[in-house]
Every structure is written in C-alpha cells, then in structure tokens.
C-alpha cells in the first residue's frame, strides 16, 4: 500500500534505475526513500523497514554493488544506478548458498534482520573467497539482530564461504 | 515509519553549479552528501529545508590526491570507507584512517563522507529523538525550547561534537577549504568549530566544504586514535581521543598534541603539554599528560554516563599514547 503523499509534496521527479536486473522507470516525490520506492512502489517487501533511521541495517541493499541503508538513501539519489535486494539472491527455486546455510544453521529466528544480513553477507562473499570469522563479524557489524546472539549467523556465513569455495573446485 | 518532510530536490553536476545553487537560496537549502546524518535528523523533524542539494554528482569533491610537498588533499565528498582504506592515508595519517574506519557501520562508512563527518550535527540525548519524544519535554535550547536539560541553568547549548575525524585532523594540523559564490577561504580544522552546540561550525549557509588538506607528515611523526562507545559498532563515540607526537632522533618530544572529542560542542585540545618537550615520552610523562587531560575534560550528560566517562579520560589517553604508530611517507 502506498503511503499518503506528504503534505506539500513537490512535483514528481522521474528516475531510471536497474532493480535486480530489471530496468525501472518511475516518478517519485523527492522525499521518497529508496526503501519506500522498493517496498511501496515496486512491491519488493524483502528489504525491511526496521528503525527507519539508519541504525539497524534491516533495509540493507546493494547500490552499484555496495551495501547501503535504503531507509536513509533518497530514491532520487539512486537515479541511473543499480540496486540489488534480497529478492535477487535465489535463482528460481534455487537458493543462494548463504540462504541455504542460514536455513541449515537455524540462523534466522524471527527473520526480520535476515534480508539485511544476507545482503551484507553476499557483498562479503562476492569480494572475498576465504573470509575469516573476524572478516564476517566486520562485514555484518552494521546489522543488528535481537534474537540469535549472532553466533549462528556467523557460523552460517562461514559455512556458505566454504560451500562456495568447494563448488568452485578449490581454485 | 518515519516519513521525510517534503522538499525540492536539486542535483548539480559540477562544483560551479553547486555553488550557484547554494548561493541562490542559502537559508532555505541544506546539503546532502551521504545523507546518514541529515536524513535521520529530517525524519526526527529537526530540519525541514525547502530545498535539498545533492552532492553525489559533483565529481570534483570525491578525489584523494597528493600535494607536491607530500601531504594529501581529500575531497569533502570522499566516502569515509575510502579515507579509511586509502594506502596513502593509512601510511601517512594512521590515526585518521583508524578514526574514519571506526565511524558507525560498514554501510554508513560507504555512504557518509569526510566533509559530512566534519560538519556532523552535534548530538544530545534530549535532541536526537523523534518530535513526539521531544514534545513531551517541551523542547530544548537546541530545538524549540528555552531550557537546557543537560545544564539546567545553561544559556548555551552543550550538545556534543560526536564526529570521529575532527580530533585526528586537528592533531595533524589539517585545514579545510570552504567555497561560496562570495569566494574561497581556508582555515585550520580547529577553527572550523565554534563553542555553541546549536551550530558548532563556522561554515556559512552558502558555503560548501570542498576539501581537507593534510600537511606532509613531519619526520618521526607518531599518532593514534582511541574511541569509546557502548557497542563496538554503529555507535557514536562517548569519548574520542587523538594524539600526535613528533619526536627527535633521540626519541625526545619535539611537539605533542592531544585532542579530545565527544565532550561539549568543541573538540578540546589539551593545554599545557609543553611540559613533555625535550624529554622521552616515558611512563611518567604519559601520566602527566593523562592527568592534564583528566583535569581539563568534563564529559556532560548530553551523551549520558558522564561519571564513568570522566573516570576513563586518563586511561584512554594512556592507551592512545602507548599505541602511537609511525607515519610513513612511502606508500
């Protein structure tokens, strides 16, 4: 459901961006955040609206390949850029290795932080083939979880890294 | 949900366009670099500018370049993550690289910029709250009210300078460039700050912070940065300490600077450290510096926990001075 426009909203700003590989053309008020664009205009509700002010990391998406907080990114500032959300991780019915690892390790309890954790983890695993536990902690240090105590999340990301290394055939 | 108030969006493509756009409506425009400070504050109803001017397309602001003398010029729009991981910053100004690398979280370091960090809004437990929360108290000196809840009889806002990069930049003797349609001025980072928590910098409404210039490191320059916070990530500092020492070939102090942040509106440069000159930085000398810092620094309840924050000034100064790292010009 689209939120009511803010009082005094100015003219709509046209944008062109690429979301999960799809070209998107849309017009939004300047005050629309990237998270609001994804969730309420495009129906991509995987990215979560947690604190909605840049503390918790539940809204983490990749913008031009880099993890950012969509709740404090303006949609207009994503014009001309590429966005990847948690919806891009699975290919059809096949989960990304880090998703499978989260399931197998019981690393999602309430699950609200999971999409943001997954995107921070994906960025780490894309850039580093053999991350240490400390690397994983650093990469996830901007994502808060109130259920797990983090241990199982860290275990899952480490397991995904090993799994992906094995799938590459130990190159 | 915390919706943003409405505004007009301007996205200049060059420094020239930016400065002109800012000059047209200075009192009604706010600059947006990474947005990690401004947007949460706007969501809290602390600012409602008519116009927001985005800096992302202004390429002139983003670079990190060497000066002929061996210093560095960092664009005001350089992301903190880049500052933290640039090999030249890491080698020559390790305390700055460390401070930038300890800001908030990986996401925020990729979004936030060094210019934004220098111009960070001061912080206070009575200010960084939703409009609903603040309304229950009736507003404070910094926003919407006559009363300071930190210093009850106070007439001056004591919200704290809570950024990480100013302390090391002051310790290194860095300067900033401010540009407006009226011209360009350069001033030492220490002079960028003013002692009023309502607005703790002297940047005029029509000026943009375009660059930070670091002088070439002296021979045998050693520096450190220490940050204390509730959690090891995301949080702003409850206390931050930068130290820079120039030693002579015999290991005697030529110059020692200690800067403390997260106290009041101003980063505090500890006075009276001339006493350490011409002697080695011994255990006894370090104790004297720690004692001077403890006497001069008074953390306030603006960030909470003021009692134990006062108690840890001396140990954290000792830790900084015990961990001084050398500057290397190569690399």
Coordinates of C-alpha atoms in Angstrom, one line a residue:
Chain A
X1 CA 0.0 0.0 0.0
X2 CA 1.4 3.4 -1.0
X3 CA 1.6 5.8 2.0
X4 CA -0.3 9.1 1.8
X5 CA 1.7 11.7 0.0
X6 CA 3.3 14.1 2.4
X7 CA 1.6 17.5 2.8
X8 CA 3.2 20.0 0.5
X9 CA 4.8 17.3 -1.8
X10 CA 6.5 18.9 -4.7
X11 CA 6.5 17.8 -8.3
X12 CA 7.4 14.2 -9.1
X13 CA 11.0 13.5 -10.1
X14 CA 11.4 11.0 -13.0
X15 CA 14.0 8.3 -12.4
X16 CA 15.6 5.4 -14.3
X17 CA 17.3 2.7 -12.4
X18 CA 18.0 -1.0 -12.6
X19 CA 16.5 -3.1 -9.8
X20 CA 17.5 -6.8 -9.6
X21 CA 18.4 -6.7 -13.3
X22 CA 15.2 -5.1 -14.4
X23 CA 15.1 -1.5 -15.9
X24 CA 12.7 0.5 -13.9
X25 CA 11.3 3.9 -14.9
X26 CA 9.3 5.6 -12.2
X27 CA 8.4 9.1 -10.9
X28 CA 8.6 9.8 -7.2
X29 CA 8.4 12.8 -4.8
X30 CA 11.9 13.9 -3.8
X31 CA 11.3 12.9 -0.2
X32 CA 10.6 9.2 -1.1
X33 CA 13.4 7.0 0.3
X34 CA 14.9 4.2 -1.8
X35 CA 13.3 1.7 0.8
X36 CA 9.9 3.3 0.3
X37 CA 10.3 3.0 -3.5
X38 CA 11.3 -0.6 -3.3
X39 CA 8.6 -1.6 -0.8
X40 CA 5.6 0.5 -1.7
X41 CA 6.1 1.4 -5.4
X42 CA 7.7 -1.8 -6.7
X43 CA 6.3 -4.3 -4.2
X44 CA 9.7 -5.6 -3.2
X45 CA 9.0 -6.1 0.5
X46 CA 12.0 -8.3 1.3
X47 CA 14.0 -5.3 2.4
X48 CA 12.7 -4.5 5.9
X49 CA 11.7 -1.2 7.4
X50 CA 13.1 -1.6 10.9
X51 CA 14.3 1.5 12.7
X52 CA 13.8 3.5 9.5
X53 CA 16.6 5.9 10.6
X54 CA 19.9 4.2 9.8
X55 CA 20.6 2.3 12.9
X56 CA 19.6 -1.4 12.4
X57 CA 20.6 -2.5 8.9
X58 CA 17.4 -4.4 8.2
X59 CA 17.0 -2.3 5.0
X60 CA 20.5 -3.1 3.6
X61 CA 20.6 -3.3 -0.2
X62 CA 23.4 -3.2 -2.7
X63 CA 23.7 0.1 -4.6
X64 CA 26.1 -0.2 -7.5
X65 CA 27.4 -3.3 -5.7
X66 CA 28.0 -1.6 -2.3
X67 CA 25.9 -2.2 0.8
X68 CA 23.9 0.9 1.8
X69 CA 21.0 1.6 4.1
X70 CA 17.9 2.1 1.8
X71 CA 15.9 3.9 4.6
X72 CA 18.3 6.8 4.6
X73 CA 19.0 6.8 0.8
X74 CA 16.8 9.1 -1.3
X75 CA 15.2 7.3 -4.3
X76 CA 16.3 10.3 -6.4
X77 CA 19.9 9.7 -5.4
X78 CA 19.7 6.2 -6.9
X79 CA 18.9 7.6 -10.3
X80 CA 21.0 5.9 -13.0
X81 CA 22.3 3.3 -10.6
X82 CA 21.8 -0.5 -10.0
X83 CA 20.0 -1.8 -6.9
X84 CA 20.1 -5.4 -5.7
X85 CA 17.7 -6.6 -3.0
X86 CA 17.3 -9.9 -1.2
X87 CA 14.8 -10.9 -3.9
X88 CA 17.7 -11.2 -6.3
X89 CA 19.6 -13.9 -4.3
X90 CA 17.6 -17.0 -5.2
X91 CA 17.6 -18.1 -8.8
X92 CA 14.1 -19.6 -9.3
X93 CA 13.7 -22.3 -6.7
X94 CA 17.5 -22.5 -6.1
X95 CA 18.6 -20.6 -3.0
X96 CA 21.9 -18.7 -2.8
X97 CA 24.4 -20.8 -0.7
X98 CA 24.2 -18.2 2.1
X99 CA 20.4 -18.6 2.2
X100 CA 20.7 -22.3 2.4
X101 CA 23.3 -22.0 5.2
X102 CA 21.1 -19.7 7.2
X103 CA 18.3 -22.2 7.0
X104 CA 20.5 -25.2 7.9
X105 CA 22.2 -23.4 10.8
X106 CA 19.0 -22.1 12.3
X107 CA 20.4 -18.6 11.8
X108 CA 17.0 -16.9 11.3
X109 CA 14.7 -16.8 14.3
X110 CA 12.1 -14.0 13.9
X111 CA 13.8 -13.4 10.5
X112 CA 13.3 -9.6 10.4
X113 CA 17.1 -8.8 10.2
X114 CA 17.7 -11.7 7.8
X115 CA 17.3 -9.8 4.4
X116 CA 19.8 -7.1 5.5
X117 CA 22.2 -9.7 7.0
X118 CA 22.0 -11.7 3.7
X119 CA 22.9 -8.6 1.6
X120 CA 25.9 -7.7 3.8
X121 CA 27.0 -11.3 3.7
X122 CA 26.6 -11.5 -0.1
X123 CA 28.8 -8.4 -0.6
X124 CA 31.4 -10.0 1.6
X125 CA 31.3 -13.4 -0.2
X126 CA 31.4 -11.7 -3.6
X127 CA 34.6 -10.0 -2.7
X128 CA 36.4 -12.5 -0.5
X129 CA 36.8 -16.2 -1.2
X130 CA 38.2 -17.1 2.2
X131 CA 36.9 -14.7 4.8
X132 CA 38.0 -15.2 8.4
X133 CA 35.5 -15.1 11.3
X134 CA 36.7 -11.6 12.0
X135 CA 36.0 -10.6 8.4
X136 CA 32.5 -11.9 8.7
X137 CA 32.0 -10.1 12.0
X138 CA 33.2 -6.8 10.4
X139 CA 31.0 -7.3 7.3
X140 CA 27.9 -7.8 9.5
X141 CA 28.7 -5.2 12.1
X142 CA 26.1 -2.8 10.7
X143 CA 23.3 -5.3 11.0
X144 CA 21.5 -5.7 14.3
X145 CA 19.8 -9.0 15.4
X146 CA 17.8 -9.2 18.6
X147 CA 17.1 -13.0 18.5
X148 CA 20.1 -15.0 17.7
X149 CA 23.1 -13.6 19.6
X150 CA 24.8 -13.6 16.2
X151 CA 26.7 -16.9 16.7
X152 CA 24.6 -18.9 14.3
X153 CA 24.6 -16.2 11.7
X154 CA 28.4 -16.0 11.7
X155 CA 28.5 -19.8 11.5
X156 CA 26.1 -19.8 8.5
X157 CA 28.2 -17.2 6.6
X158 CA 31.4 -19.1 7.2
X159 CA 29.7 -22.3 6.1
X160 CA 28.5 -20.6 2.9
X161 CA 32.0 -19.4 2.2
X162 CA 33.3 -22.9 2.5
X163 CA 30.5 -24.3 0.4
X164 CA 31.1 -21.7 -2.4
X165 CA 34.9 -22.5 -2.3
X166 CA 34.1 -26.2 -2.7
X167 CA 31.7 -25.5 -5.6
X168 CA 34.4 -23.6 -7.3
X169 CA 36.6 -26.8 -7.1
X170 CA 39.2 -25.4 -4.7
X171 CA 40.7 -23.0 -7.3
Chain B
X1 CA 7.7 4.6 9.9
X2 CA 9.4 7.9 9.9
X3 CA 8.5 9.7 6.7
X4 CA 10.6 12.6 5.4
X5 CA 9.1 16.1 5.1
X6 CA 8.6 17.3 1.5
X7 CA 11.4 19.3 -0.2
X8 CA 12.6 20.4 -3.6
X9 CA 15.5 18.3 -5.0
X10 CA 18.5 19.8 -6.8
X11 CA 21.3 17.7 -8.1
X12 CA 24.1 19.9 -9.6
X13 CA 26.6 18.2 -11.9
X14 CA 29.6 20.4 -11.1
X15 CA 31.1 22.4 -8.3
X16 CA 30.3 25.6 -10.2
X17 CA 26.6 24.6 -10.5
X18 CA 26.6 23.6 -6.8
X19 CA 28.0 26.8 -5.5
X20 CA 25.5 28.8 -7.6
X21 CA 22.5 26.7 -6.5
X22 CA 23.6 27.2 -2.9
X23 CA 24.1 30.9 -3.4
X24 CA 20.5 31.3 -4.7
X25 CA 18.7 30.2 -1.5
X26 CA 21.3 29.7 1.3
X27 CA 19.0 30.0 4.2
X28 CA 16.5 27.6 2.7
X29 CA 18.8 24.9 1.4
X30 CA 20.7 22.0 3.1
X31 CA 23.4 19.9 1.5
X32 CA 23.1 16.2 1.2
X33 CA 26.3 14.2 0.8
X34 CA 25.9 10.6 2.2
X35 CA 22.6 11.6 4.0
X36 CA 23.5 9.5 7.0
X37 CA 23.3 12.5 9.4
X38 CA 20.8 14.8 7.6
X39 CA 18.1 12.3 6.7
X40 CA 17.7 10.7 10.2
X41 CA 17.6 14.3 11.5
X42 CA 14.9 15.3 9.0
X43 CA 13.0 12.2 9.9
X44 CA 13.1 13.3 13.5
X45 CA 11.6 16.7 12.4
X46 CA 14.8 18.5 13.4
X47 CA 15.2 20.1 9.9
X48 CA 12.6 20.8 7.2
X49 CA 14.6 22.6 4.4
X50 CA 12.7 23.9 1.4
X51 CA 15.5 22.6 -0.8
X52 CA 17.9 19.7 -0.6
X53 CA 21.0 19.9 -2.8
X54 CA 22.6 16.6 -3.5
X55 CA 26.4 16.4 -3.8
X56 CA 26.8 12.9 -5.4
X57 CA 27.2 14.1 -9.0
X58 CA 29.8 16.7 -8.1
X59 CA 32.9 14.7 -9.1
X60 CA 35.3 17.5 -8.0
X61 CA 34.5 16.7 -4.4
X62 CA 35.4 13.0 -4.4
X63 CA 39.1 12.6 -5.0
X64 CA 42.1 12.0 -2.8
X65 CA 45.3 13.5 -4.2
X66 CA 48.9 14.1 -3.2
X67 CA 50.3 17.6 -2.7
X68 CA 53.7 18.3 -4.2
X69 CA 55.1 18.6 -0.7
X70 CA 54.0 15.1 0.3
X71 CA 50.7 15.9 2.0
X72 CA 47.2 14.8 0.9
X73 CA 44.1 16.7 -0.3
X74 CA 40.9 14.8 0.4
X75 CA 37.7 15.9 -1.3
X76 CA 34.9 16.8 1.1
X77 CA 32.7 14.2 -0.7
X78 CA 35.2 11.4 -0.3
X79 CA 33.4 8.4 1.4
X80 CA 34.7 7.6 4.9
X81 CA 35.4 4.0 3.7
X82 CA 37.7 5.3 1.0
X83 CA 39.5 7.5 3.5
X84 CA 39.9 4.6 5.9
X85 CA 41.4 2.2 3.3
X86 CA 43.4 4.6 1.1
X87 CA 47.0 3.3 1.4
X88 CA 48.4 6.8 1.5
X89 CA 46.1 7.8 4.3
X90 CA 46.9 4.6 6.2
X91 CA 50.7 5.1 5.8
X92 CA 50.9 8.8 6.5
X93 CA 48.0 9.5 8.8
X94 CA 47.2 6.2 10.5
X95 CA 45.0 7.9 13.3
X96 CA 42.8 9.4 10.6
X97 CA 42.5 6.1 8.8
X98 CA 41.6 4.4 12.1
X99 CA 39.0 7.2 13.0
X100 CA 37.3 7.0 9.6
X101 CA 37.3 3.2 9.8
X102 CA 35.6 3.3 13.3
X103 CA 32.7 5.5 12.2
X104 CA 29.3 3.8 12.6
X105 CA 28.9 0.7 10.4
X106 CA 30.2 -0.6 7.0
X107 CA 27.1 0.7 5.2
X108 CA 27.3 4.1 6.8
X109 CA 31.1 4.4 6.0
X110 CA 30.3 3.7 2.4
X111 CA 27.6 6.4 2.3
X112 CA 29.0 9.1 4.6
X113 CA 31.7 11.5 3.6
X114 CA 34.6 13.2 5.4
X115 CA 33.0 16.6 4.7
X116 CA 29.8 15.4 6.2
X117 CA 31.7 14.0 9.2
X118 CA 33.4 17.3 9.9
X119 CA 30.0 19.1 9.6
X120 CA 28.1 16.5 11.6
X121 CA 25.3 17.9 13.7
X122 CA 26.1 18.0 17.4
X123 CA 24.4 15.3 19.4
X124 CA 22.5 15.1 22.7
X125 CA 20.2 12.6 24.3
X126 CA 17.5 15.3 24.5
X127 CA 17.9 16.3 20.9
X128 CA 18.3 13.2 18.8
X129 CA 14.8 11.9 19.4
X130 CA 11.5 11.9 17.5
X131 CA 9.4 15.1 17.5
X132 CA 6.9 13.1 19.7
X133 CA 9.5 12.3 22.3
X134 CA 10.9 15.9 22.3
X135 CA 7.4 17.3 22.6
X136 CA 6.8 15.5 25.9
X137 CA 9.6 17.7 27.4
X138 CA 8.6 20.9 25.6
X139 CA 11.8 21.3 23.5
X140 CA 15.3 22.2 24.4
X141 CA 17.8 25.1 23.8
X142 CA 18.9 23.4 20.5
X143 CA 15.4 22.9 19.2
X144 CA 12.0 24.5 20.0
X145 CA 12.5 25.5 23.7
X146 CA 14.1 27.8 26.3
X147 CA 15.5 25.1 28.6
X148 CA 18.7 23.0 28.6
X149 CA 18.1 19.7 30.2
X150 CA 21.8 18.9 30.5
X151 CA 22.8 22.1 32.3
X152 CA 19.5 23.3 33.8
X153 CA 20.6 27.0 34.2
X154 CA 22.6 26.9 31.0
X155 CA 22.1 29.5 28.3
X156 CA 24.4 27.9 25.7
X157 CA 23.7 24.5 24.1
X158 CA 26.2 21.9 25.1
X159 CA 25.3 19.2 22.5
X160 CA 28.4 17.3 21.8
X161 CA 30.8 17.2 18.8
X162 CA 30.4 13.5 18.1
X163 CA 32.3 13.0 14.9
X164 CA 35.4 10.8 14.7
X165 CA 37.6 12.5 12.1
X166 CA 37.9 16.1 13.6
X167 CA 40.2 15.1 16.5
X168 CA 42.9 13.4 14.4
X169 CA 42.6 16.1 11.7
X170 CA 43.3 18.8 14.3
X171 CA 46.1 16.7 15.8
X172 CA 47.7 16.6 12.3
X173 CA 47.3 20.3 11.7
X174 CA 44.9 19.8 8.8
X175 CA 42.9 22.6 7.2
X176 CA 39.6 22.8 5.3
X177 CA 38.5 24.8 2.2
X178 CA 35.1 26.5 2.2
X179 CA 33.7 27.7 -1.1
X180 CA 30.8 30.0 -1.9
X181 CA 29.7 32.4 -4.6
X182 CA 31.4 35.1 -2.4
X183 CA 34.8 33.4 -2.7
X184 CA 37.1 30.7 -1.2
X185 CA 38.6 30.6 2.3
X186 CA 40.9 28.1 4.0
X187 CA 41.0 27.7 7.8
X188 CA 42.6 25.2 10.2
X189 CA 40.2 22.4 11.2
X190 CA 40.4 23.6 14.8
X191 CA 39.0 27.0 13.6
X192 CA 36.1 25.3 11.8
X193 CA 34.5 24.6 15.1
X194 CA 32.5 27.0 17.4
X195 CA 31.6 26.5 21.0
X196 CA 27.8 26.5 20.5
X197 CA 26.0 23.2 20.3
X198 CA 23.2 24.8 18.3
X199 CA 25.6 25.2 15.4
X200 CA 29.2 24.2 16.2
X201 CA 30.9 25.2 13.0
X202 CA 31.6 28.5 11.2
X203 CA 30.5 27.2 7.7
X204 CA 28.1 29.9 6.4
X205 CA 24.8 28.7 4.9
X206 CA 26.0 29.4 1.4
X207 CA 29.4 27.6 1.8
X208 CA 30.3 24.0 0.9
X209 CA 33.3 22.2 2.5
X210 CA 35.2 21.2 -0.7
X211 CA 38.5 19.8 0.6
X212 CA 40.5 18.8 3.6
X213 CA 44.3 19.3 3.3
X214 CA 46.8 17.4 5.4
X215 CA 50.3 18.8 5.7
X216 CA 53.1 16.4 4.9
X217 CA 53.9 14.4 8.0
X218 CA 57.0 15.5 10.0
X219 CA 59.9 13.2 10.2
X220 CA 59.3 10.8 13.1
X221 CA 55.6 11.6 13.5
X222 CA 53.6 9.1 15.6
X223 CA 49.9 9.2 16.1
X224 CA 46.9 7.3 17.5
X225 CA 43.1 7.4 17.8
X226 CA 41.0 5.8 20.5
X227 CA 37.2 5.6 20.6
X228 CA 35.0 4.6 23.4
X229 CA 31.4 3.6 22.8
X230 CA 28.7 1.4 24.1
X231 CA 28.9 -1.2 21.3
X232 CA 31.9 -2.0 19.2
X233 CA 29.9 -0.9 16.1
X234 CA 27.3 1.6 14.9
X235 CA 27.5 3.9 17.9
X236 CA 28.8 7.4 18.1
X237 CA 31.7 8.0 20.5
X238 CA 31.2 8.6 24.2
X239 CA 34.8 9.7 24.3
X240 CA 37.3 10.0 21.5
X241 CA 41.0 10.8 21.7
X242 CA 43.6 11.6 19.1
X243 CA 47.2 12.0 19.8
X244 CA 50.1 13.1 17.6
X245 CA 53.8 13.3 18.7
X246 CA 56.8 14.5 16.8
X247 CA 60.0 13.0 18.3
X248 CA 63.6 13.8 17.5
X249 CA 66.2 11.3 16.5
X250 CA 66.9 10.6 20.2
X251 CA 63.3 9.9 21.0
X252 CA 62.7 13.2 22.8
X253 CA 59.4 15.0 22.4
X254 CA 59.5 17.9 19.9
X255 CA 55.7 18.5 19.9
X256 CA 52.8 16.6 21.5
X257 CA 49.2 17.2 20.7
X258 CA 46.2 15.5 22.3
X259 CA 42.7 16.3 21.1
X260 CA 39.5 15.0 22.9
X261 CA 36.1 14.8 21.3
X262 CA 32.5 13.9 22.5
X263 CA 32.6 16.4 25.4
X264 CA 30.8 19.7 24.5
X265 CA 30.3 21.4 21.2
X266 CA 34.1 21.9 20.6
X267 CA 36.8 19.3 20.2
X268 CA 39.2 20.1 23.1
X269 CA 42.9 20.5 22.5
X270 CA 44.6 19.6 25.8
X271 CA 46.7 22.5 27.1
X272 CA 50.0 22.6 28.9
X273 CA 51.7 19.7 27.1
X274 CA 54.9 21.8 26.6
X275 CA 56.0 20.1 29.9
X276 CA 56.7 17.0 27.9
X277 CA 59.2 18.7 25.5
X278 CA 62.8 17.7 25.2
X279 CA 62.3 14.5 27.2
X280 CA 61.5 11.0 26.3
X281 CA 57.8 10.0 26.3
X282 CA 58.3 7.9 29.4
X283 CA 55.7 6.3 31.6
X284 CA 55.9 9.4 33.9
X285 CA 55.5 11.8 31.1
X286 CA 52.4 9.9 29.8
X287 CA 51.0 10.0 33.3
X288 CA 51.4 13.8 33.4
X289 CA 49.6 14.1 30.0
X290 CA 46.8 11.8 31.2
X291 CA 46.4 13.8 34.4
X292 CA 46.2 17.1 32.4
X293 CA 43.5 15.7 30.1
X294 CA 41.5 14.3 33.1
X295 CA 41.6 17.8 34.7
X296 CA 40.6 19.7 31.6
X297 CA 37.9 17.3 30.2
X298 CA 34.5 17.2 31.6
X299 CA 32.0 14.9 29.9
X300 CA 28.4 16.1 30.2
X301 CA 25.1 14.2 30.5
X302 CA 24.4 15.3 26.9
X303 CA 25.7 11.9 25.9
X304 CA 24.9 10.1 29.2
X305 CA 27.2 8.1 31.5
X306 CA 29.1 11.3 32.4
X307 CA 30.5 9.9 35.7
X308 CA 32.4 7.0 34.2
X309 CA 33.3 8.9 31.1
X310 CA 35.2 11.3 33.3
X311 CA 36.9 8.4 35.0
X312 CA 38.2 6.9 31.8
X313 CA 39.7 10.1 30.2
X314 CA 43.1 9.3 31.8
X315 CA 43.3 5.6 31.0
X316 CA 42.2 6.2 27.4
X317 CA 44.8 8.9 26.9
X318 CA 47.4 6.5 28.3
X319 CA 46.2 3.8 25.9
X320 CA 46.4 6.3 22.9
X321 CA 50.0 7.3 23.9
X322 CA 51.0 3.7 24.4
X323 CA 49.8 2.8 20.9
X324 CA 51.4 5.6 18.9
X325 CA 52.0 4.4 15.3
X326 CA 54.6 5.9 13.0
X327 CA 53.8 7.8 9.8
X328 CA 55.5 6.5 6.7
X329 CA 55.8 8.8 3.7
X330 CA 56.3 5.9 1.2
X331 CA 53.2 4.1 0.0

